[in-house]
PDB file of C-alpha atoms in Angstrom:
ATOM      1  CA  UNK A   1       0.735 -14.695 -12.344  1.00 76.00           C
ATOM      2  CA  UNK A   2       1.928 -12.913 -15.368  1.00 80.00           C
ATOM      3  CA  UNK A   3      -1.159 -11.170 -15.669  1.00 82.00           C
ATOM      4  CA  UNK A   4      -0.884  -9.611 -12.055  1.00 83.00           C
ATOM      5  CA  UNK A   5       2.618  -8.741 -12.959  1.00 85.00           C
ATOM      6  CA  UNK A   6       1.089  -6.442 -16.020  1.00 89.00           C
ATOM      7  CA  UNK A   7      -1.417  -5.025 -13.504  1.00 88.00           C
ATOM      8  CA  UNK A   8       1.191  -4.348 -10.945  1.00 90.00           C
ATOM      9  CA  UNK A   9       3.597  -2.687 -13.105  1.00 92.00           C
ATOM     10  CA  UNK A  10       0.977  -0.846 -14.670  1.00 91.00           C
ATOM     11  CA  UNK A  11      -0.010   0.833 -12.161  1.00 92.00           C
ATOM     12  CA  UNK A  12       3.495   1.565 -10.062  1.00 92.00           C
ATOM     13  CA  UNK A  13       3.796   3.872 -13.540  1.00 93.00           C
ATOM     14  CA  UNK A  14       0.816   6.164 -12.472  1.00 93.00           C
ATOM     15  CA  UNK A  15       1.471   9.202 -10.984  1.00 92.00           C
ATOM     16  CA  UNK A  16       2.243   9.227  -7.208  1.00 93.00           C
ATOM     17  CA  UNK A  17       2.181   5.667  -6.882  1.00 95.00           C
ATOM     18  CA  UNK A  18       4.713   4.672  -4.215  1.00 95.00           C
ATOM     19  CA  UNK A  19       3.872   1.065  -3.916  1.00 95.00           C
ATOM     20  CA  UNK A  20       0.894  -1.822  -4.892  1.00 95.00           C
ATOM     21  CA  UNK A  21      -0.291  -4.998  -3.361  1.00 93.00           C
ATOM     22  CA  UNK A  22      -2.645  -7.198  -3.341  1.00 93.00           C
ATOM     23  CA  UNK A  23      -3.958  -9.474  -0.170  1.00 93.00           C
ATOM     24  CA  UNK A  24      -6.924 -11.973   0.443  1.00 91.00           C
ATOM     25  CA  UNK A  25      -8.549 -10.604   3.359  1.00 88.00           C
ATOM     26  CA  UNK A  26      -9.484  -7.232   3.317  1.00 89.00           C
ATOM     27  CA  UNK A  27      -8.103  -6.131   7.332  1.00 89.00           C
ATOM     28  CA  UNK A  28     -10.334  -4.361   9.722  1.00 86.00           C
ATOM     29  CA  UNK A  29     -13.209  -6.101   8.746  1.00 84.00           C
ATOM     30  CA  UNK A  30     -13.407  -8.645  11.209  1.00 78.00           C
ATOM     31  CA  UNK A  31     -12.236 -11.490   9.276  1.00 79.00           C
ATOM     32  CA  UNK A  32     -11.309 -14.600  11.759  1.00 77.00           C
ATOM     33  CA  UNK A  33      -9.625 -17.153   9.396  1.00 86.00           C
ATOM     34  CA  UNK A  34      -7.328 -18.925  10.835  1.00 91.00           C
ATOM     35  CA  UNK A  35      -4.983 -21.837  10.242  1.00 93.00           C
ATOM     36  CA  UNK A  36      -2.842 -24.102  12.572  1.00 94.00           C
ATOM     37  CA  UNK A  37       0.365 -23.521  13.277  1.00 95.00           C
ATOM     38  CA  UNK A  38       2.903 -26.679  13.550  1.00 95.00           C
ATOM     39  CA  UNK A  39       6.652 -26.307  13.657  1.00 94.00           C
ATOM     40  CA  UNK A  40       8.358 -29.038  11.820  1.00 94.00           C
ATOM     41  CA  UNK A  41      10.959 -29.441  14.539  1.00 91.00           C
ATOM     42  CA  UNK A  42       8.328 -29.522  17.104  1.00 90.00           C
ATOM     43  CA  UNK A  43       5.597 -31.162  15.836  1.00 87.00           C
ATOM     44  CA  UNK A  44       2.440 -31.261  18.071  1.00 87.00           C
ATOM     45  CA  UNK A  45       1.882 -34.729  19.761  1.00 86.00           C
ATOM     46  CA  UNK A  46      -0.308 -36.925  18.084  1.00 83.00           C
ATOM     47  CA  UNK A  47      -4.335 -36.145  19.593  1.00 85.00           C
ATOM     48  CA  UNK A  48      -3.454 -32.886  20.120  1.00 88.00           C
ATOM     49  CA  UNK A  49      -4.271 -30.154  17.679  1.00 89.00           C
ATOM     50  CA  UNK A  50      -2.057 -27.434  17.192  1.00 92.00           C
ATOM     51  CA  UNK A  51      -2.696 -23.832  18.257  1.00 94.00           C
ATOM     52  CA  UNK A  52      -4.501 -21.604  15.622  1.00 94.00           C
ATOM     53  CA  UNK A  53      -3.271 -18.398  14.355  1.00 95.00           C
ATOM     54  CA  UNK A  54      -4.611 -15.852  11.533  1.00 93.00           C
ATOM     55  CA  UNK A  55      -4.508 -16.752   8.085  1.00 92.00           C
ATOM     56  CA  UNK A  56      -3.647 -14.290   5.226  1.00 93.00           C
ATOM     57  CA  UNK A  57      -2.479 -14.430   1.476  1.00 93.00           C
ATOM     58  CA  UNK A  58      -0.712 -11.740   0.493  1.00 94.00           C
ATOM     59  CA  UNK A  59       1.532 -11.022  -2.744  1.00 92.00           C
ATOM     60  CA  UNK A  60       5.097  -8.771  -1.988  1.00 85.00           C
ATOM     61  CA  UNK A  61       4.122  -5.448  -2.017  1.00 92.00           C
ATOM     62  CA  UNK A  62       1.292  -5.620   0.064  1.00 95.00           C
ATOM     63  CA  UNK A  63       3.209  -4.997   3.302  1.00 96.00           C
ATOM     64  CA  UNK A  64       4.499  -2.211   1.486  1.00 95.00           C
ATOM     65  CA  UNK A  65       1.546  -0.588   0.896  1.00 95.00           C
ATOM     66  CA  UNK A  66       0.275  -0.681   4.168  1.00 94.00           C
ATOM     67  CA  UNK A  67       2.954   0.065   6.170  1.00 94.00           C
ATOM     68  CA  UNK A  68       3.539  -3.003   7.920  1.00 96.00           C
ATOM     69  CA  UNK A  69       7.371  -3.196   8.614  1.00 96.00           C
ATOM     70  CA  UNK A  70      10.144  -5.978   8.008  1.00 97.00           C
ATOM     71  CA  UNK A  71      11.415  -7.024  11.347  1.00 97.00           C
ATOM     72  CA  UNK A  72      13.869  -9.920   9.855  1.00 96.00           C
ATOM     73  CA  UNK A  73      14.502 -12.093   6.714  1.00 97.00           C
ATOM     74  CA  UNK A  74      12.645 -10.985   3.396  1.00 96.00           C
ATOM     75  CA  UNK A  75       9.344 -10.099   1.852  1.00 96.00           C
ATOM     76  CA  UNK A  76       7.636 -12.144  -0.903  1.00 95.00           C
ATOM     77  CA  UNK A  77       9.120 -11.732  -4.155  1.00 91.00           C
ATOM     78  CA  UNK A  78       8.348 -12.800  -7.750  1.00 86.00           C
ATOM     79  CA  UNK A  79      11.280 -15.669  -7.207  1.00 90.00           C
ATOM     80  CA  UNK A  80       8.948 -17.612  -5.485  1.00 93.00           C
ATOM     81  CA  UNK A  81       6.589 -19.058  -7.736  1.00 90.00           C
ATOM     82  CA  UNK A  82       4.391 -22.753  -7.864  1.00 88.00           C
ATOM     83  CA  UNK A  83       7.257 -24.441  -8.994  1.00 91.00           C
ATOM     84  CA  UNK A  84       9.357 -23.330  -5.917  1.00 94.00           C
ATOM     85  CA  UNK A  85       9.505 -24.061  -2.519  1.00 95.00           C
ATOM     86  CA  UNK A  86       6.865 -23.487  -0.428  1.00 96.00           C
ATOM     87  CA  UNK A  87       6.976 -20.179   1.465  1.00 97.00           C
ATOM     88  CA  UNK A  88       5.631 -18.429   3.907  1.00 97.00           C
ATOM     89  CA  UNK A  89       6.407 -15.291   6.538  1.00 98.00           C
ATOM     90  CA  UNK A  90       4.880 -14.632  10.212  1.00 97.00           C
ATOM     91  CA  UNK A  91       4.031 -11.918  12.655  1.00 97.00           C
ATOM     92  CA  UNK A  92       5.687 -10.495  15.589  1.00 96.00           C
ATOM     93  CA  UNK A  93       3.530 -12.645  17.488  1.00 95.00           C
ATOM     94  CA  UNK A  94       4.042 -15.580  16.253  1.00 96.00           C
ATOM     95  CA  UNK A  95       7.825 -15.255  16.796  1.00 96.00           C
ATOM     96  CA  UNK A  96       7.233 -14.019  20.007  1.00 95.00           C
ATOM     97  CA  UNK A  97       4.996 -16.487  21.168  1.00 94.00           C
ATOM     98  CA  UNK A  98       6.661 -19.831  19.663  1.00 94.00           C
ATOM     99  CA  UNK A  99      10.336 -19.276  18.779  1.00 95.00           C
ATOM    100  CA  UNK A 100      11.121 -18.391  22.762  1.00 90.00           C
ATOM    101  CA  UNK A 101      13.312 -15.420  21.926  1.00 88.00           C
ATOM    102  CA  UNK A 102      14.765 -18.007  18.806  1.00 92.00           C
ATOM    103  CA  UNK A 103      15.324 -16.895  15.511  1.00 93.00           C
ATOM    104  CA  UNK A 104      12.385 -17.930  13.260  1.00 96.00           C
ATOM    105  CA  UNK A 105      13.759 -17.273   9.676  1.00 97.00           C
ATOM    106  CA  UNK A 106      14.841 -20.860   8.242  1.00 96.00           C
ATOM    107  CA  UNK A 107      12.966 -22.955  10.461  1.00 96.00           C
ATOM    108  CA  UNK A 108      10.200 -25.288   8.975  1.00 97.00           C
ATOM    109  CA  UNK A 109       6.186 -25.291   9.612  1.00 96.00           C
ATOM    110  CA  UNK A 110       3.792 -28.154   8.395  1.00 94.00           C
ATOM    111  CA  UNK A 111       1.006 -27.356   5.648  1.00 91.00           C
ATOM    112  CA  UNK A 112      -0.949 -30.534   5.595  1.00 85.00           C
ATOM    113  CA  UNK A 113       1.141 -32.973   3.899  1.00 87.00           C
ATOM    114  CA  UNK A 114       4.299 -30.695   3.120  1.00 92.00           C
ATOM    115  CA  UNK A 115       5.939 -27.962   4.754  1.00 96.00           C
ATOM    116  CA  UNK A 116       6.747 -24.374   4.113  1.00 97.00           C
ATOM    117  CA  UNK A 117       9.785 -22.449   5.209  1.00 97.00           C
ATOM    118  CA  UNK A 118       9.983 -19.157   7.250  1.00 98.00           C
ATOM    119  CA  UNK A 119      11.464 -16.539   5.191  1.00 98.00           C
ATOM    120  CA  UNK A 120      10.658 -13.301   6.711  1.00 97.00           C
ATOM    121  CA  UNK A 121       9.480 -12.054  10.594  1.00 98.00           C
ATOM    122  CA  UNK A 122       6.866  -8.655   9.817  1.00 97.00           C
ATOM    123  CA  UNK A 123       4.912  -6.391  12.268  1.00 96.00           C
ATOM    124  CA  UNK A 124       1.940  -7.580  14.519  1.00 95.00           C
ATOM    125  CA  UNK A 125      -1.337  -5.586  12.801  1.00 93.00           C
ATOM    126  CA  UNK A 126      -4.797  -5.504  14.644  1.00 87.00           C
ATOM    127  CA  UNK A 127      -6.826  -7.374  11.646  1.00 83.00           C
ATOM    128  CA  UNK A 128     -10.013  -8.158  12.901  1.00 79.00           C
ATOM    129  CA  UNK A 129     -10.900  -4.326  14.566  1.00 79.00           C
ATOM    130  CA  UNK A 130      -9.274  -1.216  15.557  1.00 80.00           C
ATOM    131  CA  UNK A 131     -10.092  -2.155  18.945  1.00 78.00           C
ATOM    132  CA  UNK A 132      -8.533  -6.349  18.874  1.00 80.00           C
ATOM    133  CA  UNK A 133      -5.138  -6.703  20.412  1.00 83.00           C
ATOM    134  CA  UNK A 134      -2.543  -7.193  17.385  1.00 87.00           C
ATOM    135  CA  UNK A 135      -2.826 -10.264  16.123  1.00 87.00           C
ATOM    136  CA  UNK A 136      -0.650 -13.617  15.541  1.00 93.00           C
ATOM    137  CA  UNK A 137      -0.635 -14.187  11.814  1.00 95.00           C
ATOM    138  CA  UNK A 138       0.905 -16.053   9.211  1.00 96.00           C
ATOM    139  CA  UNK A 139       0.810 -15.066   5.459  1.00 96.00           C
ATOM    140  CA  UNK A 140       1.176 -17.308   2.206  1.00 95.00           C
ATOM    141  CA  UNK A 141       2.526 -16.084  -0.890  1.00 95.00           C
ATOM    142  CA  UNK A 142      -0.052 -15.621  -3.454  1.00 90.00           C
ATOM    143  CA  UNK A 143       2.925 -15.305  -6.148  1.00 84.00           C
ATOM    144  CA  UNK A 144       2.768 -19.100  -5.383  1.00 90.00           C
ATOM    145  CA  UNK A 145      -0.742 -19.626  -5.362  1.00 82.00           C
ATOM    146  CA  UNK A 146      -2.106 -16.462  -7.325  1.00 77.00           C
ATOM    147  CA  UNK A 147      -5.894 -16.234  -6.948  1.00 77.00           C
ATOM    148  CA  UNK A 148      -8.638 -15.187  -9.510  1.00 75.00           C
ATOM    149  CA  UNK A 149      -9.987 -12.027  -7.718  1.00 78.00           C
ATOM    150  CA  UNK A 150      -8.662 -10.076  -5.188  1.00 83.00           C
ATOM    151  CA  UNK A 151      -8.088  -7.072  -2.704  1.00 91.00           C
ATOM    152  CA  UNK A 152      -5.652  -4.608  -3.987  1.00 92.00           C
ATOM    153  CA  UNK A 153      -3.665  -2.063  -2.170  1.00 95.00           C
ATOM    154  CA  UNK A 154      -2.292   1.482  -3.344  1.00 95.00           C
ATOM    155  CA  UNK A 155      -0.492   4.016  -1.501  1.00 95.00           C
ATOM    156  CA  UNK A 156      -0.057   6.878  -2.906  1.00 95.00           C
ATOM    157  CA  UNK A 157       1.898  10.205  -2.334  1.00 94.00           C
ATOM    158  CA  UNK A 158      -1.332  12.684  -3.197  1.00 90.00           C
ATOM    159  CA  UNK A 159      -5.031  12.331  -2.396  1.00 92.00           C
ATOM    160  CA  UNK A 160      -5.851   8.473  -2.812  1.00 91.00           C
ATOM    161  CA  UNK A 161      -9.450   9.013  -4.731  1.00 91.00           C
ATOM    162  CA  UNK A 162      -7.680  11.211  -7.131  1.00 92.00           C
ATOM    163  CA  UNK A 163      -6.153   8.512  -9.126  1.00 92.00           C
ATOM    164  CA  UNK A 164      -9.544   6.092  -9.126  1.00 92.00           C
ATOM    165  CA  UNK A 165     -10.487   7.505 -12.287  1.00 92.00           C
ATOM    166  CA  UNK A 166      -6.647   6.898 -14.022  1.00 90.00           C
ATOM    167  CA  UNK A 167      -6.710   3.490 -12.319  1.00 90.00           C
ATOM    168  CA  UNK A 168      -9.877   2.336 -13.431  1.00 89.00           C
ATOM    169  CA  UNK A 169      -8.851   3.311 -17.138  1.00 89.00           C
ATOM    170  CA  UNK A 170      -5.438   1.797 -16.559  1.00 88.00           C
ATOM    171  CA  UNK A 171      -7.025  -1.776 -15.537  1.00 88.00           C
ATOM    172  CA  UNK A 172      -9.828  -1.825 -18.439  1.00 89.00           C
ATOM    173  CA  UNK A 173      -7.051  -1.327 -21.283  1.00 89.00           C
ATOM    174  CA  UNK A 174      -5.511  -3.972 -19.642  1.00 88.00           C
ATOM    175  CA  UNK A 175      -8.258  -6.000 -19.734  1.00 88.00           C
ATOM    176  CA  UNK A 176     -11.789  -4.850 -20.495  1.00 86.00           C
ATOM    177  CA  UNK A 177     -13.521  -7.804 -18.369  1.00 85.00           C
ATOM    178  CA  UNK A 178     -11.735  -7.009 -15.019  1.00 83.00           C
ATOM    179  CA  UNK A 179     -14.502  -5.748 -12.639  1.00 81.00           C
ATOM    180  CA  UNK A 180     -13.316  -3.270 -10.075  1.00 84.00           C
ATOM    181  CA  UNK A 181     -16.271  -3.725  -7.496  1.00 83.00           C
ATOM    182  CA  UNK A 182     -15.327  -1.241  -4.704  1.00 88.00           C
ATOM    183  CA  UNK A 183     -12.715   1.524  -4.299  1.00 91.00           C
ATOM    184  CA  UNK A 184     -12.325   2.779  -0.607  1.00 91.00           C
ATOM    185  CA  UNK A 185      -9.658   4.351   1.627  1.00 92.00           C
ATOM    186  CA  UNK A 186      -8.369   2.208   4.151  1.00 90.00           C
ATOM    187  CA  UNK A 187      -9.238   4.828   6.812  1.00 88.00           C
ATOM    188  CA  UNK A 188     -13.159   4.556   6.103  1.00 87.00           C
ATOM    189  CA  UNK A 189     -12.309   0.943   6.939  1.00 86.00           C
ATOM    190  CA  UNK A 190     -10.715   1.877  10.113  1.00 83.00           C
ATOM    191  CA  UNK A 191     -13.670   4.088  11.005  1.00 82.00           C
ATOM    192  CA  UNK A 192     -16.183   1.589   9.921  1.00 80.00           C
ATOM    193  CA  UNK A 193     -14.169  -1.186  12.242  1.00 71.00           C
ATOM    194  CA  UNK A 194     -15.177   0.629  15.141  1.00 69.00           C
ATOM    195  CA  UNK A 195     -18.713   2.007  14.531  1.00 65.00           C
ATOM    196  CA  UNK A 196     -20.503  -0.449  16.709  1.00 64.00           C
ATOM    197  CA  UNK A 197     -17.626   0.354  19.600  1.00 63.00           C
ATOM    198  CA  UNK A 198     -19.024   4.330  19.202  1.00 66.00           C
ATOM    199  CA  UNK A 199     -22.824   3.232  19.070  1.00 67.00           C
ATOM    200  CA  UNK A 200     -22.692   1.459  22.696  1.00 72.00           C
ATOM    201  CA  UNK A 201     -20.556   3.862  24.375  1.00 74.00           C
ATOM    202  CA  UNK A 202     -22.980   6.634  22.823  1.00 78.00           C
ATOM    203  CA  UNK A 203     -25.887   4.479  23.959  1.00 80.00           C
ATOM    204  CA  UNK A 204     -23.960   4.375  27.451  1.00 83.00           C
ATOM    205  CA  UNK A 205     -23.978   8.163  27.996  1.00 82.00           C
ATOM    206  CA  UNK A 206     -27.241   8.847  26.446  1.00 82.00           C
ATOM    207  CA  UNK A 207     -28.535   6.147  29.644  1.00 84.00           C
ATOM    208  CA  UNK A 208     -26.321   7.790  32.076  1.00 86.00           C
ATOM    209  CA  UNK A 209     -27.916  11.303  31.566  1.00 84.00           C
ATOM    210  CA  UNK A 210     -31.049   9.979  31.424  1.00 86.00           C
ATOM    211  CA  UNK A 211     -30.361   8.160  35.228  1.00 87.00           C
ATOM    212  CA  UNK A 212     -28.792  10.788  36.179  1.00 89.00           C
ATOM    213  CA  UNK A 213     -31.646  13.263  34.991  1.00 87.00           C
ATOM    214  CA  UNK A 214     -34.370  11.457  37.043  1.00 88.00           C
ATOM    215  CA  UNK A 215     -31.744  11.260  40.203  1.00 90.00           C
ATOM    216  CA  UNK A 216     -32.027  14.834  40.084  1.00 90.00           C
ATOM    217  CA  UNK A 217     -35.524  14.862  39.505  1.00 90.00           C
ATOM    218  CA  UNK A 218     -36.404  12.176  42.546  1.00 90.00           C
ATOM    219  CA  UNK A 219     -34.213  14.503  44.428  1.00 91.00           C
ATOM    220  CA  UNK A 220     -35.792  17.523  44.084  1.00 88.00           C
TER     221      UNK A 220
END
């Protein structure tokens, strides 16, 4: 945790920053984890099993970074740590779908043998493809659980790939052994997340001009 901290505030210092996060699953890449979701006050009868929505670990400023907006509560913050309570914060969705117009912030959900409260309500995101409906997620702090690698997330004022070569310096005087594997803009993502979508509706029209090619053909 410390040592993300360093990272973290290393890199807020480089020019044009504006904000840095870090998340387990990279979105757009259609990623289907998923987790149950059981409220504490209305625990799901014993046989059943209860609904599942997305699963995501993200640290504070990775809403931040990707512009996903704080509807109610709070975001993750460094005050919640392994030694605190459990925490965790859900999607539009999920408030939308379970809480029946309710408020959600304060109320309970069961993690296996313990439970976690709700301490913030964020925007619905399509994570699996551009072309998914948003979904129903529910994120875990990973300041309380922080994990050996990870995805991390920069916005920045200027052009993004300008700063790799700063960054990259920045995170090997910090520690020569960290491995950055991949630097990519999120919108290359995005595009990639809907490449197959393109192929079969250019597939589509190249069949349609064919048919309609030999209609005019048999025709004449």
């Amino acid at each position: 945790a410390a040592f993300k901290r360093r990272v973290f505030d290393t890199i807020r210092a480089l020019p044009g920053v504006q904000a840095v996060g870090t998340a387990a699953v990279m979105p757009l890449t259609g990623n289907v984890w998923s987790v149950p979701f059981d409220r504490a006050d209305r625990p799901v009868p014993a046989g059943e099993r209860a609904p599942d929505v997305g699963w995501q670990a993200a640290s504070e400023g990775y809403f931040t970074a990707l512009g996903i907006p704080l509807l109610e509560g709070r975001l993750f913050s460094s005050a919640d740590t392994a030694d605190s309570p459990d925490v965790v914060i859900i999607s539009e969705a999920i408030r939308d779908r379970f809480f029946d117009g309710q408020p959600a912030v304060g109320r309970r959900v069961r993690l296996g043998d313990g439970e976690a409260e709700i301490v913030g309500v964020v925007g619905s995101i399509r994570r699996g493809s551009l072309t998914d409906a948003p979904w129903a997620d529910m994120y875990f702090s990973q300041e309380q659980s922080p994990s050996v690698s990870m995805n991390l997330f920069i916005r920045t004022a200027d052009d993004p790939m300008a700063l790799v070569p700063a960054l990259r310096g920045t995170l090997r005087e910090i520690d020569g052994g960290m491995i950055v594997r991949q630097v990519r803009l999120l919108d290359d993502v995005a595009a990639e997340s809907v490449q197959i979508t393109r192929l079969v509706l250019c597939l589509l029209g190249l069949f349609a001009a064919t048919a309609l090619a030999l209609a005019a053909v048999g025709i004449y």
